[in-house]
PDB file of C-alpha atoms in Angstrom:
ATOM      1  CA  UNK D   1     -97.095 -88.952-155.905  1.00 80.00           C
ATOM      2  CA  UNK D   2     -97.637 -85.606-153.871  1.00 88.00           C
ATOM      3  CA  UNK D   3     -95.428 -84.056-151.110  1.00 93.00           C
ATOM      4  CA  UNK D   4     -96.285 -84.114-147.931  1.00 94.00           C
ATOM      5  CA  UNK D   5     -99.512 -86.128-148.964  1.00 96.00           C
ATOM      6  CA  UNK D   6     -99.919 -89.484-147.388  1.00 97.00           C
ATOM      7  CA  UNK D   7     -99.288 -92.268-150.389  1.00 96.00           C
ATOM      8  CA  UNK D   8    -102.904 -94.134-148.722  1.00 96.00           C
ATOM      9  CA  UNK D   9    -104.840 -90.672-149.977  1.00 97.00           C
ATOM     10  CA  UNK D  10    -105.282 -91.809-154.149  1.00 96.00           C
ATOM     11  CA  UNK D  11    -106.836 -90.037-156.297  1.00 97.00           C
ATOM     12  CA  UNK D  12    -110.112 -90.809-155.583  1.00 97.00           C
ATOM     13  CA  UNK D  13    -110.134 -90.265-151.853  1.00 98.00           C
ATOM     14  CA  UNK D  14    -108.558 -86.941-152.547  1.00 97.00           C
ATOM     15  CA  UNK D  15    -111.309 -86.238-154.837  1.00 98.00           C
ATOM     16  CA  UNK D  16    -114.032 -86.869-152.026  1.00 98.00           C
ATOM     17  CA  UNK D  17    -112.562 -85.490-149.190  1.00 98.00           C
ATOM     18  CA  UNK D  18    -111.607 -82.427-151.391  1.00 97.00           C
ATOM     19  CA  UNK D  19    -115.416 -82.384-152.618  1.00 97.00           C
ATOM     20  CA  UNK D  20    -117.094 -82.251-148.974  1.00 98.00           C
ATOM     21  CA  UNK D  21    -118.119 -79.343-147.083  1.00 97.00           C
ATOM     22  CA  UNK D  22    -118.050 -77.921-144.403  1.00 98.00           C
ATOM     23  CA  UNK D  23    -120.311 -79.825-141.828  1.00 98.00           C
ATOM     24  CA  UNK D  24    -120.163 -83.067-144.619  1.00 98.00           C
ATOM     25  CA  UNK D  25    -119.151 -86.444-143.312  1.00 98.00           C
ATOM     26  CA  UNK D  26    -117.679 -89.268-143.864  1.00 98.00           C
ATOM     27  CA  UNK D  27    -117.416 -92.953-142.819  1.00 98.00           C
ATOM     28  CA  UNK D  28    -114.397 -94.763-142.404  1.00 99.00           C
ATOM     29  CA  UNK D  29    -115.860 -98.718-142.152  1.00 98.00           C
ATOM     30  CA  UNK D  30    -114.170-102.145-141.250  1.00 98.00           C
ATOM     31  CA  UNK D  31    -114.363-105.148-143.885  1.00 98.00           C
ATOM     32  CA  UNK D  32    -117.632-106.379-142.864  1.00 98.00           C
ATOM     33  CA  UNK D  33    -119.751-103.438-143.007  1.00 98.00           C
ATOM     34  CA  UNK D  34    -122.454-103.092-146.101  1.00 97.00           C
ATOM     35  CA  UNK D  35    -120.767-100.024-147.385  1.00 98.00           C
ATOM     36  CA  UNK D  36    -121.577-100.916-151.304  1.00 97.00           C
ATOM     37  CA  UNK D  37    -125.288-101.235-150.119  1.00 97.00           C
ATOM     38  CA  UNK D  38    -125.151 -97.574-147.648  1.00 97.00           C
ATOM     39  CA  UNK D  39    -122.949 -95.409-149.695  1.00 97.00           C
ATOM     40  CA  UNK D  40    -123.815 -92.206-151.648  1.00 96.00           C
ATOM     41  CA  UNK D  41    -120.208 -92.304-153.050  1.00 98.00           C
ATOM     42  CA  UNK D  42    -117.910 -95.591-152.257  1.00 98.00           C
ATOM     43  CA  UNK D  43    -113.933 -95.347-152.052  1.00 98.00           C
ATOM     44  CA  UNK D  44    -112.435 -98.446-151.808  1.00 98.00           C
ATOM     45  CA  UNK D  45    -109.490 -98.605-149.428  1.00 98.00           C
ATOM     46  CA  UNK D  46    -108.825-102.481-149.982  1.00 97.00           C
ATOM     47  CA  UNK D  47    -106.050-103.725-148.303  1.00 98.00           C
ATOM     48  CA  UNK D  48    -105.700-101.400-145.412  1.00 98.00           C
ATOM     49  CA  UNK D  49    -106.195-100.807-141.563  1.00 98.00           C
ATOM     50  CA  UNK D  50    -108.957 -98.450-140.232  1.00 98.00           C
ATOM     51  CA  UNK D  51    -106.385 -96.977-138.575  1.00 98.00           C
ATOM     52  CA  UNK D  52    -104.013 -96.494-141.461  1.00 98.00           C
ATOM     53  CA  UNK D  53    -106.690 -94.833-142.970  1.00 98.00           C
ATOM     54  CA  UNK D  54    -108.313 -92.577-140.064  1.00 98.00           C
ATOM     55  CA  UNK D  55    -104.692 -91.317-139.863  1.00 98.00           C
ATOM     56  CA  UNK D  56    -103.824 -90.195-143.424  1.00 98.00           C
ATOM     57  CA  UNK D  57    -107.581 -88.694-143.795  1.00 98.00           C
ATOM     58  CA  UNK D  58    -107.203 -86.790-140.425  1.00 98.00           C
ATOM     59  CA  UNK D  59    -103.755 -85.922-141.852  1.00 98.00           C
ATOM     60  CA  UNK D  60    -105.328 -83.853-144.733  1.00 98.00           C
ATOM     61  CA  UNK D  61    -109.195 -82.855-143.129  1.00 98.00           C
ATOM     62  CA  UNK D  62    -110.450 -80.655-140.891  1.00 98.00           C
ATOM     63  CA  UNK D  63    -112.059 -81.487-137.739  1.00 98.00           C
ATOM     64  CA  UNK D  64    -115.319 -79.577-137.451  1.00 98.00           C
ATOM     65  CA  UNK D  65    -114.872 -77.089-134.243  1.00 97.00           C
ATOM     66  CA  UNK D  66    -118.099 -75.541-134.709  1.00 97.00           C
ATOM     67  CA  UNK D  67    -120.043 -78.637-132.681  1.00 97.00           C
ATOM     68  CA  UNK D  68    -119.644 -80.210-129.683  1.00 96.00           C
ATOM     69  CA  UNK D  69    -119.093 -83.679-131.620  1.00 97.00           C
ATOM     70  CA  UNK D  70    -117.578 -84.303-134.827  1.00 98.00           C
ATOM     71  CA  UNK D  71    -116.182 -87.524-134.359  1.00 98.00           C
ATOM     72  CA  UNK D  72    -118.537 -90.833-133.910  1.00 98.00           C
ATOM     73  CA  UNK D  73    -117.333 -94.603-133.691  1.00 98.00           C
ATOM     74  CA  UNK D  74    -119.269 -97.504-133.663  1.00 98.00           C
ATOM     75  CA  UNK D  75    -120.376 -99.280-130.487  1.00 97.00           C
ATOM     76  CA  UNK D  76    -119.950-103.141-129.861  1.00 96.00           C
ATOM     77  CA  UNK D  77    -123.659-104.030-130.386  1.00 90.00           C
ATOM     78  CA  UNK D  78    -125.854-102.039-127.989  1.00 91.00           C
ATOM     79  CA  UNK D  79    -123.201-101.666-124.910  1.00 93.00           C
ATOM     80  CA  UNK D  80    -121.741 -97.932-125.290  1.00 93.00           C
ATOM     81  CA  UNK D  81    -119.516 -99.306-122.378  1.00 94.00           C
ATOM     82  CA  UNK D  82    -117.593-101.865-124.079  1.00 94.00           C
ATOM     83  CA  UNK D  83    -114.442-101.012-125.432  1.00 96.00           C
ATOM     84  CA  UNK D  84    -112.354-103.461-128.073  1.00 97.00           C
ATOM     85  CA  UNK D  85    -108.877-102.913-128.791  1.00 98.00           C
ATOM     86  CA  UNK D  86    -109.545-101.603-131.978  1.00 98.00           C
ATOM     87  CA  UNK D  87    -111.969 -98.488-130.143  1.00 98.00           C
ATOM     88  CA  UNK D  88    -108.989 -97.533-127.710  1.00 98.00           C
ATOM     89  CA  UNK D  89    -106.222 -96.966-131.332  1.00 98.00           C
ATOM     90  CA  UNK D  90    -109.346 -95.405-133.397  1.00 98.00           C
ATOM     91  CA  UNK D  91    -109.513 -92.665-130.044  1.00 98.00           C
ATOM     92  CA  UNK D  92    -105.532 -92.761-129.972  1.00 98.00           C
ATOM     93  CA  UNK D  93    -105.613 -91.742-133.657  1.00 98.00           C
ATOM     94  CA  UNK D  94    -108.445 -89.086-133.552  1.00 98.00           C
ATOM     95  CA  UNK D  95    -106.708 -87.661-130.140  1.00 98.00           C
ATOM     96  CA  UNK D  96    -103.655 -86.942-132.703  1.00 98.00           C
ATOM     97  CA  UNK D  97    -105.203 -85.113-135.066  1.00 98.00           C
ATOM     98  CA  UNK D  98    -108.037 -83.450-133.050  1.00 98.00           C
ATOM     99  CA  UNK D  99    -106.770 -83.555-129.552  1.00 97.00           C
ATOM    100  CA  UNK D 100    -109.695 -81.314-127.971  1.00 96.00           C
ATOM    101  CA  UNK D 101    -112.779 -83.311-129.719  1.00 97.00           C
ATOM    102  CA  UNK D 102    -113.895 -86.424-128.056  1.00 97.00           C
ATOM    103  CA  UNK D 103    -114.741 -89.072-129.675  1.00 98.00           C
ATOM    104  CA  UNK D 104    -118.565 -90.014-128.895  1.00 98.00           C
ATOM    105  CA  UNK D 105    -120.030 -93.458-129.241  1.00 98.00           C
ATOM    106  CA  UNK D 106    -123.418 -94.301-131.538  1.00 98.00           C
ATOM    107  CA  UNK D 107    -125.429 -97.824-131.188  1.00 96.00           C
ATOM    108  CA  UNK D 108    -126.780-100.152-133.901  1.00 91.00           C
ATOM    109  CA  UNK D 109    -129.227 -98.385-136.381  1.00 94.00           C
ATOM    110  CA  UNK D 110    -127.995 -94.672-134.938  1.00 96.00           C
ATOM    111  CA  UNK D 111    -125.029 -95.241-136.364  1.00 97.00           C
ATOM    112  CA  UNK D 112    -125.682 -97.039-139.600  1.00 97.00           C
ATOM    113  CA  UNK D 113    -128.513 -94.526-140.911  1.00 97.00           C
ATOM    114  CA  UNK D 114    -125.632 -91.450-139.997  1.00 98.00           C
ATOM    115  CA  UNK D 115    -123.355 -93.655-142.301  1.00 98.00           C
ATOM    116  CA  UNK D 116    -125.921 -93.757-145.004  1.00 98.00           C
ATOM    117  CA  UNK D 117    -126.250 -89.940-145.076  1.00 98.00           C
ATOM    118  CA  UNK D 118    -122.446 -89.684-145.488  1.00 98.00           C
ATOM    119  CA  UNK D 119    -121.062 -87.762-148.105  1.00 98.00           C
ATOM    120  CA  UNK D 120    -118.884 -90.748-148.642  1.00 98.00           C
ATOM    121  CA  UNK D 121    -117.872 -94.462-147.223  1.00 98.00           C
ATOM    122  CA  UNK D 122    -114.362 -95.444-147.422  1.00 98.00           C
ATOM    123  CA  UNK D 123    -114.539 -99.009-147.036  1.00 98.00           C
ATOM    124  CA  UNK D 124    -111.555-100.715-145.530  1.00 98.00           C
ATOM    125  CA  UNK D 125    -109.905-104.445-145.115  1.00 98.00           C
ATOM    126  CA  UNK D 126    -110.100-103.993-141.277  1.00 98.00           C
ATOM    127  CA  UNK D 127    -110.715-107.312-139.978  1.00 98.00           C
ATOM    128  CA  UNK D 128    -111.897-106.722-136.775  1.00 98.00           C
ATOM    129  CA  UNK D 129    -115.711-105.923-135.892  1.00 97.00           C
ATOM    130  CA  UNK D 130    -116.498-102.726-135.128  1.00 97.00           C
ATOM    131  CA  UNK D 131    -113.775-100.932-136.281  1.00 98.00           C
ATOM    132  CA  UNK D 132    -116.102 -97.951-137.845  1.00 98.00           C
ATOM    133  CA  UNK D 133    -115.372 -94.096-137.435  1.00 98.00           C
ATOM    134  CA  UNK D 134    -117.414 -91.079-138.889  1.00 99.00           C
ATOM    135  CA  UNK D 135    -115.711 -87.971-139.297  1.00 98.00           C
ATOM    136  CA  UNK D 136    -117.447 -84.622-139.870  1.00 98.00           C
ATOM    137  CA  UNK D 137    -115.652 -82.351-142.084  1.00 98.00           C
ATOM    138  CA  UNK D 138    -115.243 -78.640-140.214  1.00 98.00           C
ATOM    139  CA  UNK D 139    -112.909 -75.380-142.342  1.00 97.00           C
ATOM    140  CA  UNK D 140    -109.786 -74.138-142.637  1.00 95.00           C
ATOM    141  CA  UNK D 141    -109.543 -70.921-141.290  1.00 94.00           C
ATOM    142  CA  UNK D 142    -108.010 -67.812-143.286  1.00 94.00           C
TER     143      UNK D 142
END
């Protein structure tokens, strides 16, 4: 155990989100995304929310500020417009941590080949569909 760290962050998703750099991302996927078959590097987050997780990684990371967009959730299907339950606490959660970057919404294959450039997946026991958020690492300043 660590102070101040969240107990979710183990060693291994320390390690990863510790390894990335600046402009790196990572995905943050529900239980029924391919993330053994996409990832580069595959933490396992078994037994956890999404939103469990999106909040102890965006507890620890920076936000990249340099872009307009450094945060990216999956849309239901094709329809940018539809919004599940599970879209309106990823946005809460983001809005937390990173309260001036929006959270912008990628269809289908857009989103899936981003994932599979990912510096890492973190692969979660989120039940419900969509529930898939890509976070792109920014600095901390001096």
């Amino acid at each position: 155990m660590l102070k101040n760290i969240d107990p979710i962050l183990g060693p291994e998703l320390l390690f990863a989100l510790r390894a990335m750099g600046h402009g790196d991302e990572i995905a943050i996927v529900d239980g029924n995304y391919p993330a053994l078959s996409d990832a580069k590097r595959l933490v396992r987050a078994d037994g956890l929310s999404i939103i469990a997780v999106v909040n102890a990684v965006l507890s620890v990371l920076p936000v990249d500020d340099f872009v307009p967009r450094s945060l990216f959730r999956s849309a239901k299907g094709d329809d940018v417009n539809a919004v599940e339950p599970v879209h309106l606490e990823i946005e809460a959660a983001c809005k937390k941590h990173a309260p001036e970057m929006p959270v912008e919404v990628l269809v289908g294959e857009v989103f899936y080949n981003r994932v599979k450039s990912a510096h890492a997946i973190i692969a979660t026991s989120e039940p419900r569909l969509y529930a898939n958020l890509i976070i792109r690492k920014g600095v901390i300043y001096p």
